[in-house]
């Protein structure tokens, strides 16, 4: 037997001393979960301290997917950096693009024309649904229900088809440009979106049928990973996690951006702040997103899709912070301009990274199986955590 | 030599009502028992191969995908390809593992899973042997597999397998209690000889119970009731307890915690690969079949055909005797329908021919099953296997539908729900049985 820390054989004294504890060894078990583990959603590494199956504490090790996106921004022009933001939260690329474009527009003091705003909202909300679908499928898979994964991916395909028809890409869409849109909506865009709405409404019921009242699902999610609204605010946790803990905070309502103030929709709020409430909040959010899309697609105005902006972007010296409600929470961009064509500094406030901090607090005292459920319910994308 | 042929002679004359193990402790008896062992072993292995393909296909179709489609027509040769892959894989024993125990563990599990089939009665004469403690033997041997799992987890000398093994042992031990109680209430029913649909009232015969697997089915035959319906709903509840406990016992979804892939990667067999891993796989599926056989024997009338009361008589017997052949012809028909649907491109020529050959084999088997001597001898095997197959489908269905229980919840279900209900059912069964018997005797006097 070798000492795992030093990789050297233990001395005789320690060996004899250890022998007495052989049968009543109550040491904590330290388990390394990840970075290659089926349920850590990519390359998250969690070091668990266990007492039997009870979690005494845990530590996240991140950075395996670090690509230095923020540093890259300093060497690219404002336009050139636009596609890079899609690679952060790659399951909600459209939201990332929207946040960045709006931040730069704010810096330039321009506003996208109404038609562009409407199409942006439609695509962003479609992407919110797609992101929540991935969350639902993988979350259910982690808890042991394999079938929802295939259902959600089947239906997400319809959203990706619309993206593909619109801009040619399915995942990292690069759908928006600073100042508006590059592409006019294709012929039949509105029809496709309307078809999707009528197609998807019964599908949400189908997901809920499999899970919402499933006894095992209830037992696995109720009272698991509870976090209070106060703790959420203290940790900076945002998005569905915050709302499930009873805080009605949605940037679409609180600090309306794009043209969300034109649409009628509701913010679902949970009561207990447990995994089940977060599940319900996200399911309702999908329905509300459909509502927004429905209104937006009815009201797309005619007009230009690009604001009048110069070919070479040289924002005035200054700094700007702009945040949007991404599917996972508050996605903010802090951009410092020194007046040149390239940003002096871009800082991204990613929801996944901040929300992941709550993992320790949510898991402490729970069981190993709950850690999996909680990682799923936080809904992280490692590309965004590590950037 | 005469003795050896005597059995065959008697078998063909339909005289044989005993299993070869009970044929006598003579060379001929041992010889025929050995033949049966080989046949059953081959049959179970074939069943595992079929289950491998069926599970992937059925699960795939539940999940809006196709499943294996490339190796052979409709992926029919996939299990063979998998088996070959597993056999030629590198055999890894981790450096830190306890090599001997690591080596032994899969054999314990496989042995336990296969030995159980010694007493499984596929028919009154179609069992390797008829032990008078058959059901006890079966429960005892099948719980040996937990030993293999614990040693596998321990010998791997790694955290995930260790937790998997601990979970597994706790789970199997606690569910065996509920399972045993359900079994006892079924055994009790063999001694409570009320005749009739619910097993209450009517003429009674003197009651002695039996632990023999064949005896249990014969008791259901004599009492003209499957035990699932006896003392309705007591039999049904006991059956339900067993049906839940047996899923936990075989570590299948939604109780597949020992190998919960999203938590423990692969649980107790994380460190196993290649042939040793395939032994665990083989053991898991044959254990599933074994516990299903217990359920079928105890509650679903074993080899007896369905509707013995409502559709009784020789005419119906004859009609049901055609079902095995018709089933195979139906399968052959489905296969030929799919042969028609195969793509016409020459690239698919061999696959189409292979599928047609498969269909022809099924059809020929169906035709053979119509020949009167064969028809009479395989009826019992067919019904037994069909009932077990229904359980196998349920296993797949559960896997496609349910999330996984958490460990403490699993224990709660076992100790706080199944165990008290099992005890209650046992007491009620005994009470109802005795009261019913008294009443019946009172009427008879």
CSV table of C-alpha atoms in Angstrom, one decimal, chain A residues 29-33 37-39 50 53 141-147 150-151 154 210 214-217 219-220 224 367 369-370 372, chain B residues 59 62-65 96 159-160 162-163 167 253-254 257 261-265 399-409 412-413:
chain,number,residue,atom,x,y,z
A,29,UNK,CA,-13.8,9.7,1.6
A,30,UNK,CA,-12.5,12.1,-1.0
A,31,UNK,CA,-13.9,11.4,-4.4
A,32,UNK,CA,-12.9,13.0,-7.6
A,33,UNK,CA,-15.9,13.5,-9.9
A,37,UNK,CA,-17.7,12.0,-15.8
A,38,UNK,CA,-21.0,11.4,-17.6
A,39,UNK,CA,-22.9,13.8,-15.4
A,50,UNK,CA,-18.1,12.2,1.6
A,53,UNK,CA,-22.9,8.9,0.9
A,141,UNK,CA,-30.9,11.8,-17.9
A,142,UNK,CA,-28.8,12.5,-14.9
A,143,UNK,CA,-31.6,11.6,-12.6
A,144,UNK,CA,-32.0,8.4,-14.6
A,145,UNK,CA,-34.9,9.1,-17.0
A,146,UNK,CA,-33.3,8.5,-20.4
A,147,UNK,CA,-36.3,9.0,-22.7
A,150,UNK,CA,-34.5,12.0,-27.0
A,151,UNK,CA,-37.8,13.8,-27.0
A,154,UNK,CA,-36.2,15.7,-31.5
A,210,UNK,CA,-43.3,12.1,-18.3
A,214,UNK,CA,-43.9,11.2,-11.7
A,215,UNK,CA,-43.5,9.9,-8.2
A,216,UNK,CA,-39.8,9.2,-8.5
A,217,UNK,CA,-39.2,12.5,-10.1
A,219,UNK,CA,-38.9,12.4,-4.7
A,220,UNK,CA,-35.7,13.1,-6.5
A,224,UNK,CA,-33.1,18.8,-3.1
A,367,UNK,CA,-26.3,12.8,-0.9
A,369,UNK,CA,-27.0,11.4,-6.1
A,370,UNK,CA,-28.2,14.9,-5.2
A,372,UNK,CA,-25.8,15.1,-9.9
B,59,UNK,CA,-35.8,1.0,-26.1
B,62,UNK,CA,-39.7,4.1,-27.3
B,63,UNK,CA,-37.2,6.9,-27.7
B,64,UNK,CA,-37.9,7.9,-31.3
B,65,UNK,CA,-34.8,6.4,-32.8
B,96,UNK,CA,-3.9,-1.8,-7.5
B,159,UNK,CA,-13.9,4.5,-5.0
B,160,UNK,CA,-16.7,4.3,-7.4
B,162,UNK,CA,-16.7,0.5,-3.7
B,163,UNK,CA,-19.7,2.7,-3.3
B,167,UNK,CA,-25.1,0.2,-2.3
B,253,UNK,CA,-34.1,0.7,-13.6
B,254,UNK,CA,-35.6,2.4,-11.6
B,257,UNK,CA,-28.3,2.4,-8.2
B,261,UNK,CA,-24.1,5.5,-14.7
B,262,UNK,CA,-24.7,9.2,-14.1
B,263,UNK,CA,-23.4,9.0,-10.6
B,264,UNK,CA,-21.0,6.2,-10.3
B,265,UNK,CA,-20.0,5.8,-13.9
B,399,UNK,CA,-36.1,1.5,-18.1
B,400,UNK,CA,-37.6,3.7,-20.8
B,401,UNK,CA,-40.0,5.4,-18.4
B,402,UNK,CA,-38.7,5.9,-14.9
B,403,UNK,CA,-36.1,8.2,-13.4
B,404,UNK,CA,-33.8,6.6,-10.8
B,405,UNK,CA,-34.6,6.4,-7.1
B,406,UNK,CA,-32.1,7.8,-4.6
B,407,UNK,CA,-30.5,5.4,-2.2
B,408,UNK,CA,-32.3,6.4,1.0
B,409,UNK,CA,-35.6,6.5,-0.8
B,412,UNK,CA,-37.4,3.6,2.5
B,413,UNK,CA,-39.5,1.8,-0.1
